[in-house]
Coordinates of C-alpha atoms in Angstrom, one line a residue:
X9 CA -289.3 -121.7 113.2
X10 CA -287.7 -120.7 116.4
X11 CA -290.5 -121.3 119.1
X12 CA -290.6 -118.9 122.0
X13 CA -293.1 -121.3 123.8
X14 CA -293.7 -120.0 127.3
X15 CA -292.2 -116.6 126.4
X16 CA -295.1 -115.8 124.1
X17 CA -297.8 -118.1 125.5
X18 CA -297.5 -117.2 129.2
X19 CA -297.5 -113.5 128.9
X20 CA -298.2 -112.7 125.2
X21 CA -295.0 -110.7 125.3
X22 CA -294.9 -109.8 121.6
X23 CA -298.4 -108.4 120.9
X24 CA -299.1 -107.6 117.3
X25 CA -298.4 -104.1 116.2
X26 CA -296.2 -103.3 119.2
X27 CA -292.9 -102.1 117.8
X28 CA -289.9 -100.4 119.2
X29 CA -287.3 -98.4 117.3
X30 CA -283.6 -98.5 117.8
X31 CA -281.1 -95.7 117.9
X32 CA -277.3 -95.7 117.6
X33 CA -275.6 -96.2 120.9
X34 CA -274.2 -93.0 122.4
X35 CA -271.4 -92.2 124.8
X36 CA -267.7 -92.8 124.7
X37 CA -265.7 -95.4 126.5
X38 CA -263.7 -94.9 129.6
X39 CA -260.2 -96.2 130.1
X40 CA -259.1 -96.8 133.7
X41 CA -255.4 -96.9 134.3
X42 CA -255.5 -98.9 137.6
X43 CA -255.8 -102.6 137.9
X44 CA -259.1 -103.9 139.3
X45 CA -259.9 -104.2 142.1
X46 CA -257.8 -101.2 143.5
X47 CA -255.1 -102.1 146.0
X48 CA -256.2 -101.2 149.6
X49 CA -254.4 -98.3 151.2
X50 CA -251.7 -98.8 153.8
X51 CA -249.2 -101.6 154.3
X52 CA -250.2 -105.3 154.2
X53 CA -250.1 -105.5 158.0
X54 CA -252.3 -102.4 158.5
X55 CA -255.8 -103.5 159.5
X56 CA -257.0 -100.1 160.8
X57 CA -259.3 -99.5 157.8
X58 CA -260.7 -103.0 157.9
X59 CA -261.4 -102.7 161.7
X60 CA -263.2 -99.4 161.2
X61 CA -265.3 -100.9 158.4
X62 CA -266.2 -103.9 160.6
X63 CA -267.1 -101.6 163.6
X64 CA -269.2 -99.4 161.3
X65 CA -271.1 -102.3 159.9
X66 CA -271.7 -103.8 163.4
X67 CA -272.9 -100.4 164.7
X68 CA -275.3 -100.1 161.8
X69 CA -276.6 -103.6 162.4
X70 CA -277.1 -102.9 166.0
X71 CA -279.0 -99.6 165.4
X72 CA -276.2 -97.6 167.0
X73 CA -276.3 -94.9 164.4
X74 CA -273.2 -96.1 162.4
X75 CA -273.3 -96.0 158.7
X76 CA -273.6 -99.4 157.0
X77 CA -272.3 -100.5 153.6
X78 CA -273.8 -98.9 150.5
X79 CA -276.7 -101.0 149.2
X80 CA -276.1 -100.8 145.5
X81 CA -274.8 -103.0 142.7
X82 CA -271.5 -102.0 141.0
X83 CA -271.7 -99.6 138.1
X84 CA -272.7 -101.3 134.9
X85 CA -274.3 -104.3 136.6
X86 CA -277.8 -105.0 137.9
X87 CA -279.9 -107.5 139.8
X88 CA -282.6 -109.5 137.9
X89 CA -285.9 -109.7 139.7
X90 CA -288.0 -112.8 139.1
X91 CA -290.0 -111.4 136.1
X92 CA -286.8 -110.2 134.4
X93 CA -285.0 -113.5 135.1
X94 CA -287.9 -115.5 133.7
X95 CA -288.0 -113.4 130.5
X96 CA -284.3 -113.7 130.1
X97 CA -284.3 -117.5 130.6
X98 CA -287.0 -118.0 128.0
X99 CA -285.1 -115.8 125.6
X100 CA -281.9 -117.7 126.1
X101 CA -283.8 -121.0 125.7
X102 CA -285.2 -119.8 122.4
X103 CA -281.7 -118.8 121.1
X104 CA -280.1 -122.0 122.3
X105 CA -282.9 -124.1 120.6
X106 CA -281.8 -122.5 117.3
X107 CA -278.1 -123.3 118.0
X108 CA -279.1 -126.9 118.8
X109 CA -281.2 -127.1 115.6
X110 CA -278.0 -126.4 113.7
X111 CA -276.1 -129.2 115.4
X112 CA -274.0 -127.4 117.9
X113 CA -272.7 -128.9 121.2
X114 CA -272.3 -126.8 124.4
X115 CA -269.0 -126.1 126.2
X116 CA -268.1 -124.0 129.2
X117 CA -264.8 -122.3 130.1
X118 CA -263.6 -120.5 133.3
X119 CA -264.7 -116.9 133.8
X120 CA -261.0 -116.3 134.7
X121 CA -258.3 -116.5 132.0
X122 CA -254.5 -115.9 132.3
X123 CA -253.9 -112.3 131.4
X124 CA -251.5 -113.2 128.6
X125 CA -254.3 -115.3 127.0
X126 CA -256.4 -112.2 126.5
X127 CA -253.8 -109.5 125.8
X128 CA -253.0 -108.7 122.2
X129 CA -256.2 -110.1 120.8
X130 CA -258.6 -107.1 120.9
X131 CA -256.7 -104.1 119.5
X132 CA -257.8 -100.8 121.0
X133 CA -260.6 -102.7 122.9
X134 CA -257.9 -104.3 125.2
X135 CA -258.1 -101.3 127.6
X136 CA -261.6 -102.6 128.5
X137 CA -260.3 -105.9 130.0
X138 CA -260.8 -106.3 133.7
X139 CA -257.3 -107.2 135.1
X140 CA -257.0 -108.7 138.5
X141 CA -254.4 -108.4 141.2
X142 CA -251.7 -111.1 141.6
X143 CA -253.5 -114.2 142.7
X144 CA -250.9 -116.6 144.1
X145 CA -248.4 -116.0 141.3
X146 CA -250.8 -116.0 138.3
X147 CA -251.7 -112.8 136.5
X148 CA -255.4 -113.2 135.7
X149 CA -258.2 -111.2 134.0
X150 CA -261.9 -111.6 133.6
X151 CA -262.9 -112.9 130.1
X152 CA -263.7 -110.2 127.7
X153 CA -265.7 -112.4 125.2
X154 CA -266.2 -116.1 124.5
X155 CA -264.2 -116.3 121.3
X156 CA -260.7 -116.0 122.6
X157 CA -261.4 -118.6 125.4
X158 CA -262.8 -120.9 122.7
X159 CA -259.6 -120.5 120.6
X160 CA -257.5 -121.3 123.7
X161 CA -259.7 -124.3 124.4
X162 CA -259.2 -125.7 120.8
X163 CA -255.4 -125.2 120.9
X164 CA -255.1 -126.6 124.5
X165 CA -257.1 -129.7 123.6
X166 CA -255.7 -130.1 120.1
X167 CA -259.2 -130.0 118.6
X168 CA -259.3 -129.2 114.8
X169 CA -263.0 -129.7 114.1
X170 CA -265.9 -128.6 116.2
X171 CA -269.3 -126.9 116.1
X172 CA -270.1 -125.4 119.5
X173 CA -272.3 -122.9 121.3
X174 CA -271.5 -121.2 124.6
X175 CA -273.8 -119.0 126.7
X176 CA -272.1 -117.2 129.6
X177 CA -271.3 -113.9 131.2
X178 CA -268.4 -111.7 130.0
X179 CA -266.9 -108.5 131.5
X180 CA -265.9 -105.2 130.0
X181 CA -264.6 -102.1 131.8
X182 CA -266.8 -100.1 129.4
X183 CA -268.8 -96.9 129.9
X184 CA -272.2 -98.4 130.7
X185 CA -275.4 -97.2 129.1
X186 CA -278.0 -99.5 130.8
X187 CA -281.0 -98.1 128.9
X188 CA -279.3 -99.2 125.7
X189 CA -278.4 -102.7 127.0
X190 CA -274.7 -101.9 127.5
X191 CA -273.4 -103.3 130.8
X192 CA -270.0 -104.2 132.3
X193 CA -271.3 -107.7 133.1
X194 CA -273.5 -109.2 130.5
X195 CA -274.4 -112.5 128.7
X196 CA -273.0 -113.5 125.3
X197 CA -274.6 -116.3 123.2
X198 CA -272.0 -117.6 120.7
X199 CA -272.2 -120.1 117.9
X200 CA -268.9 -121.1 116.2
X201 CA -267.8 -123.6 113.5
X202 CA -264.1 -124.6 113.7
X203 CA -262.4 -126.7 111.0
X204 CA -261.1 -126.8 107.5
X205 CA -264.1 -126.7 105.1
X206 CA -264.9 -125.5 101.6
X207 CA -265.2 -121.7 101.4
X208 CA -268.2 -119.8 102.6
X209 CA -270.4 -122.8 103.5
X210 CA -270.0 -122.4 107.3
X211 CA -270.1 -118.6 107.0
X212 CA -273.4 -118.7 105.2
X213 CA -274.9 -120.9 107.9
X214 CA -273.8 -118.4 110.6
X215 CA -275.7 -115.7 108.7
X216 CA -278.7 -118.0 108.4
X217 CA -278.7 -118.5 112.1
X218 CA -278.8 -114.7 112.7
X219 CA -281.6 -114.3 110.2
X220 CA -283.6 -117.2 111.9
X221 CA -283.3 -115.8 115.4
X222 CA -284.1 -112.1 114.6
X223 CA -287.0 -113.1 112.3
X224 CA -288.6 -115.5 114.8
X225 CA -288.1 -113.1 117.8
X226 CA -290.2 -110.6 115.9
X227 CA -288.0 -107.7 117.0
X228 CA -288.9 -105.5 114.0
X229 CA -287.2 -104.9 110.7
X230 CA -283.5 -105.6 110.6
X231 CA -280.5 -105.6 108.3
X232 CA -277.4 -107.8 108.3
X233 CA -274.3 -106.0 107.0
X234 CA -271.5 -108.1 105.6
X235 CA -268.0 -107.2 104.6
X236 CA -264.6 -108.9 104.4
X237 CA -261.4 -107.8 106.2
X238 CA -259.4 -108.8 103.0
X239 CA -261.5 -106.4 101.0
X240 CA -260.9 -103.6 103.5
X241 CA -257.2 -104.2 103.6
X242 CA -257.2 -104.3 99.8
X243 CA -258.9 -100.9 99.8
X244 CA -256.4 -99.5 102.2
X245 CA -253.5 -100.8 100.1
X246 CA -254.8 -99.3 96.8
X247 CA -255.3 -96.0 98.6
X248 CA -251.7 -95.9 99.6
X249 CA -252.0 -96.8 103.3
X250 CA -248.9 -98.6 104.6
X251 CA -249.7 -102.1 106.1
X252 CA -248.5 -100.9 109.5
X253 CA -251.5 -98.6 109.6
X254 CA -254.2 -101.0 108.4
X255 CA -255.4 -101.9 111.9
X256 CA -255.6 -98.3 113.2
X257 CA -257.3 -97.2 109.9
X258 CA -259.7 -100.1 110.3
X259 CA -260.6 -98.9 113.8
X260 CA -261.5 -95.4 112.4
X261 CA -263.7 -96.9 109.7
X262 CA -265.4 -99.0 112.4
X263 CA -266.9 -95.7 113.8
X264 CA -268.9 -94.9 110.6
X265 CA -272.0 -96.4 112.2
X266 CA -271.8 -93.8 115.0
X267 CA -270.1 -90.8 113.3
X268 CA -270.5 -89.0 110.0
X269 CA -267.8 -89.5 107.4
X270 CA -266.5 -86.0 107.9
X271 CA -265.6 -86.8 111.6
X272 CA -264.1 -90.1 110.7
X273 CA -262.0 -88.5 108.0
X274 CA -260.8 -85.9 110.5
X275 CA -259.7 -88.7 112.8
X276 CA -257.9 -90.5 110.0
X277 CA -255.9 -87.3 109.1
X278 CA -255.5 -85.8 112.6
X279 CA -255.0 -88.8 114.8
X280 CA -254.1 -91.7 112.5
X281 CA -251.6 -89.8 110.4
X282 CA -253.2 -90.4 106.9
X283 CA -252.8 -87.8 104.2
X284 CA -256.0 -86.0 103.2
X285 CA -255.8 -87.5 99.7
X286 CA -255.6 -91.1 101.0
X287 CA -258.5 -90.4 103.4
X288 CA -260.7 -89.1 100.6
X289 CA -259.8 -92.1 98.4
X290 CA -260.8 -94.5 101.2
X291 CA -264.1 -92.5 101.6
X292 CA -264.9 -93.3 98.0
X293 CA -265.0 -97.0 98.8
X294 CA -266.2 -97.3 102.4
X295 CA -269.4 -95.4 101.8
X296 CA -270.5 -98.0 99.2
X297 CA -273.2 -100.6 100.0
X298 CA -275.3 -103.0 97.9
X299 CA -275.5 -106.6 96.8
X300 CA -274.2 -108.8 94.1
X301 CA -274.2 -105.9 91.6
X302 CA -271.8 -104.0 93.8
X303 CA -269.6 -107.1 94.2
X304 CA -269.5 -107.5 90.4
X305 CA -268.7 -103.8 90.0
X306 CA -265.8 -103.9 92.4
X307 CA -264.4 -107.0 90.7
X308 CA -264.1 -104.9 87.6
X309 CA -262.5 -102.0 89.5
X310 CA -259.2 -101.3 87.8
X311 CA -257.3 -100.9 91.1
X312 CA -259.0 -103.4 93.5
X313 CA -259.0 -106.1 90.8
X314 CA -255.2 -105.9 90.8
X315 CA -254.9 -106.4 94.6
X316 CA -254.6 -110.1 95.6
X317 CA -256.3 -109.7 99.0
X318 CA -259.2 -107.7 97.7
X319 CA -259.7 -110.1 94.7
X320 CA -259.8 -113.1 97.1
X321 CA -262.3 -111.4 99.4
X322 CA -264.6 -110.3 96.6
X323 CA -264.5 -113.8 95.1
X324 CA -265.6 -115.3 98.4
X325 CA -268.2 -112.6 98.9
X326 CA -269.8 -113.4 95.6
X327 CA -269.8 -117.1 96.6
X328 CA -271.4 -116.2 99.9
X329 CA -274.2 -114.3 98.3
X330 CA -274.9 -117.3 96.0
X331 CA -275.3 -119.5 99.1
X332 CA -277.4 -116.8 100.9
X333 CA -279.7 -116.6 97.8
X334 CA -280.2 -120.4 98.1
X335 CA -281.1 -119.8 101.8
X336 CA -283.6 -117.2 100.6
X337 CA -282.3 -114.4 102.9
X338 CA -280.6 -111.9 100.7
X339 CA -283.4 -109.5 101.2
X340 CA -282.0 -108.8 104.6
X341 CA -278.3 -108.8 103.7
X342 CA -276.3 -105.7 102.6
X343 CA -272.7 -105.8 101.4
X344 CA -271.4 -102.7 103.3
X345 CA -267.8 -101.6 102.9
X346 CA -268.1 -99.3 106.0
X347 CA -268.4 -102.4 108.2
X348 CA -265.0 -103.0 109.9
X349 CA -265.6 -104.5 113.4
X350 CA -262.7 -103.3 115.6
X351 CA -261.4 -106.6 116.9
X352 CA -257.9 -107.6 115.7
X353 CA -258.5 -111.3 115.3
X354 CA -260.9 -111.1 112.3
X355 CA -259.3 -112.3 109.0
X356 CA -262.1 -112.7 106.5
X357 CA -265.9 -112.3 106.3
X358 CA -267.3 -110.0 109.0
X359 CA -271.0 -109.3 109.7
X360 CA -273.2 -107.3 112.0
X361 CA -277.0 -107.2 112.4
X362 CA -278.8 -104.0 113.3
X363 CA -282.4 -103.1 113.9
X364 CA -283.8 -100.5 111.6
X365 CA -285.3 -97.3 113.0
X366 CA -289.0 -97.5 113.4
X367 CA -291.8 -95.1 114.5
X368 CA -293.0 -96.0 117.9
X369 CA -296.4 -95.1 119.3
X370 CA -296.1 -97.1 122.5
X371 CA -293.3 -95.4 124.4
X372 CA -292.1 -91.8 124.7
X373 CA -288.5 -92.7 123.9
X374 CA -287.4 -95.6 121.7
X375 CA -284.9 -98.0 123.0
X376 CA -281.6 -97.4 121.3
X377 CA -280.1 -100.9 121.2
X378 CA -277.5 -100.6 118.4
X379 CA -276.3 -103.8 116.8
X380 CA -278.0 -107.0 118.1
X381 CA -275.6 -109.6 116.6
X382 CA -272.1 -109.7 115.1
X383 CA -269.3 -112.0 114.1
X384 CA -267.0 -113.1 111.4
X385 CA -264.1 -115.4 110.4
X386 CA -260.9 -115.6 112.5
X387 CA -258.6 -118.1 110.9
X388 CA -255.4 -117.2 112.8
X389 CA -256.6 -117.0 116.4
X390 CA -256.1 -120.6 117.4
X391 CA -252.6 -120.6 115.9
X392 CA -251.7 -117.8 118.3
X393 CA -252.0 -120.3 121.2
X394 CA -250.7 -123.5 119.5
X395 CA -247.0 -124.1 120.4
X396 CA -246.3 -125.0 116.7
X397 CA -248.5 -122.2 115.3
X398 CA -251.0 -124.7 113.7
X399 CA -254.0 -122.9 112.5
X400 CA -257.7 -124.0 112.9
X401 CA -260.0 -121.9 110.6
X402 CA -263.0 -120.6 112.6
X403 CA -266.1 -118.6 111.9
X404 CA -268.8 -117.6 114.4
X405 CA -271.6 -115.3 115.5
X406 CA -272.5 -113.7 118.8
X407 CA -276.1 -112.8 119.6
X408 CA -276.4 -109.5 121.6
X409 CA -278.8 -111.0 124.1
X410 CA -278.7 -108.1 126.6
X411 CA -279.7 -105.6 123.9
X412 CA -282.5 -107.8 122.6
X413 CA -283.6 -108.2 126.2
X414 CA -283.8 -104.4 126.6
X415 CA -286.4 -104.4 123.7
X416 CA -288.5 -107.2 125.1
X417 CA -288.4 -105.8 128.6
X418 CA -289.7 -102.5 127.5
X419 CA -292.3 -104.2 125.3
X420 CA -293.6 -106.0 128.3
X421 CA -293.8 -102.8 130.3
X422 CA -295.5 -100.9 127.5
X423 CA -298.1 -103.7 126.9
X424 CA -298.9 -104.1 130.6
X425 CA -298.7 -107.9 130.3
X426 CA -297.6 -109.9 133.3
X427 CA -294.7 -112.4 133.0
X428 CA -295.1 -115.7 134.8
X429 CA -292.1 -116.1 137.1
X430 CA -292.7 -119.8 138.0
X431 CA -293.8 -122.9 136.0
X432 CA -296.2 -124.2 138.6
X433 CA -299.0 -126.2 137.0
X434 CA -301.2 -127.1 139.9
X435 CA -301.9 -125.6 143.4
X436 CA -303.0 -128.2 145.9
X437 CA -305.7 -126.5 148.1
X438 CA -308.1 -127.4 150.9
X439 CA -311.5 -125.7 151.7
X440 CA -311.7 -126.7 155.4
X441 CA -309.4 -126.7 158.5
X442 CA -307.4 -129.7 159.7
X443 CA -306.6 -131.0 156.2
X444 CA -302.8 -130.3 156.1
X445 CA -302.0 -134.0 156.0
X446 CA -304.3 -134.5 153.0
X447 CA -302.6 -131.6 151.1
X448 CA -299.1 -133.0 151.9
X449 CA -300.1 -136.5 150.8
X450 CA -301.6 -135.3 147.5
X451 CA -298.8 -132.8 146.6
X452 CA -296.3 -135.6 147.2
X453 CA -298.1 -137.8 144.7
X454 CA -298.1 -135.0 142.1
X455 CA -294.4 -134.3 142.6
X456 CA -293.6 -138.0 142.3
X457 CA -295.5 -138.1 139.0
X458 CA -293.4 -135.1 137.7
X459 CA -296.2 -132.5 138.1
X460 CA -295.1 -129.0 139.0
X461 CA -297.1 -128.3 142.1
X462 CA -297.3 -125.9 145.0
X463 CA -299.3 -125.4 148.2
X464 CA -299.5 -122.5 150.7
X465 CA -297.3 -122.8 153.8
X466 CA -300.1 -122.5 156.4
X467 CA -301.9 -125.2 158.2
X468 CA -305.4 -123.9 157.5
X469 CA -305.3 -121.3 154.7
X470 CA -308.6 -119.9 153.5
X471 CA -309.8 -121.2 150.2
X472 CA -310.2 -117.7 148.8
X473 CA -306.5 -116.9 149.5
X474 CA -305.4 -120.1 147.8
X475 CA -307.4 -119.4 144.7
X476 CA -306.2 -115.8 144.7
X477 CA -302.6 -117.1 144.8
X478 CA -303.3 -119.1 141.7
X479 CA -304.6 -116.0 139.8
X480 CA -301.7 -113.8 141.0
X481 CA -299.0 -116.4 139.9
X482 CA -300.7 -117.6 136.7
X483 CA -301.2 -121.1 138.0
X484 CA -303.7 -122.8 135.6
X485 CA -305.1 -125.5 137.8
X486 CA -306.1 -126.0 141.4
X487 CA -306.5 -129.5 142.9
X488 CA -309.0 -129.1 145.8
X489 CA -309.3 -131.9 148.4
X490 CA -311.9 -131.5 151.2
X491 CA -313.7 -133.7 153.6
X492 CA -316.3 -134.8 151.0
X493 CA -313.7 -135.4 148.3
X494 CA -311.7 -137.6 150.8
X495 CA -314.9 -139.6 151.5
X496 CA -315.7 -140.0 147.8
X497 CA -312.1 -140.8 146.7
X498 CA -312.0 -137.9 144.3
X499 CA -310.2 -134.6 143.8
X500 CA -312.0 -131.4 142.6
X501 CA -310.0 -130.1 139.7
X502 CA -310.6 -126.4 139.1
X503 CA -309.7 -124.5 135.9
X504 CA -308.5 -121.2 137.4
X505 CA -309.2 -119.1 134.2
X506 CA -312.8 -120.4 133.6
X507 CA -313.6 -121.3 137.2
X508 CA -315.1 -124.6 136.1
X509 CA -314.7 -127.5 138.5
X510 CA -315.1 -131.2 138.0
X511 CA -314.6 -134.2 140.3
X512 CA -311.8 -136.5 139.1
X513 CA -311.2 -140.0 140.6
X514 CA -308.0 -139.9 142.6
X515 CA -306.2 -142.5 140.6
X516 CA -307.0 -140.7 137.3
X517 CA -305.9 -137.2 138.5
X518 CA -302.4 -137.2 137.1
X519 CA -303.5 -138.3 133.7
X520 CA -306.3 -135.6 133.6
X521 CA -303.8 -132.9 134.6
X522 CA -301.4 -134.0 131.9
X523 CA -304.2 -134.0 129.3
X524 CA -305.3 -130.5 130.2
X525 CA -301.8 -129.2 130.1
X526 CA -301.0 -130.6 126.7
X527 CA -300.1 -127.7 124.2

């Protein structure tokens, strides 16, 4: 089981019966034609604008009535106050623990990539890449995801076998919808397996990881949709679509989770240039979903069974379901021919996890978080970077951590529970004046022993304020040392929750604190 540990224990963040629904994400995407950031007006030598800004800022700081800089974060970004940061860190730790349980090693890559590294890998999504101005002769861009940098890393270091995870921020010039967990700067948590292995074994493990994480986070009912790009391309071929239009047709099919079939069909005919007959024929396939029975049926389909790509994809899909049956997770898996995933680099199995709509009695409006995980097989991406075109087969999954965080964040607010923002175990307190030296000496002993301890930054704080601080911050223990305790060579250890106090010999204090804090 994936253990949340402090996430659940410190604030009981997932109370029983508290459920949130999810809705499909709304809103289109915006495409900006300018490079980011925009070039300042005027010639290179014109410093008039900068001088005016400096004078305005100085005037504001001096109270002269000038207008200061706008105090806001850029669109699609936000600050994380301590409670949010603590919740996010515990969530990330829970996901990473699952990745480590499956034997992955961590890597890190630069937030900046050469623009040519990213271009041509994302299809229509490429318009969302943040491109930067010329930086000393290099054309750069902010990374769009963690998959392309991973493929570049493999090719650059000539690595042909690796199981890795990567948790980092990525950037997309998207139309933000912050209430749905869609930002321009956000975390991705990726797990990938690179190397030549027997079919569908790594793919099945990726789906098992998704199932583990979503089950143990108790986010509500979910479904993992799976498909295969080879099956989709086979469908397009038997429907008479030329290969040159496979990618654009795929991007239209990818919208079926947001739009009804009638609108997708209209786009295929009106914008993608497909004939109405071909679009109708595609519709007969892409609206199908099921399990092994559907796979068997399609293997007997008179047209698909004659297409090499589709036959390969269906054979691997059948094998995948056999492995998923052994993992015991097929109850949450659906073979869904409408799943397309718009990124160009996918070559085989693709999958996406969605939360199912639920009734919600705890908030007025449910959080619409859309998909919460996705991934697939990309066997040709590394070869695009290798000078000799050598391919390294890869499959991976990305956990939508920001969208999951939106659910947990609103659950906390709805439950009224308080999230601990620190991990302090003991507050060192004194009940009388002139005992600062005693506090400093004791807290130093605790720090040296590895105990997480704090004290108030006043010479003579009142005991009531010190104990109130413990309650406000969720600190479980208080170590109180007064004149009598110093004389007796003991420390009064107080359980903040029960208010019970007991005198502990000074030399046994560390062991007693550790004993009490054992889970």
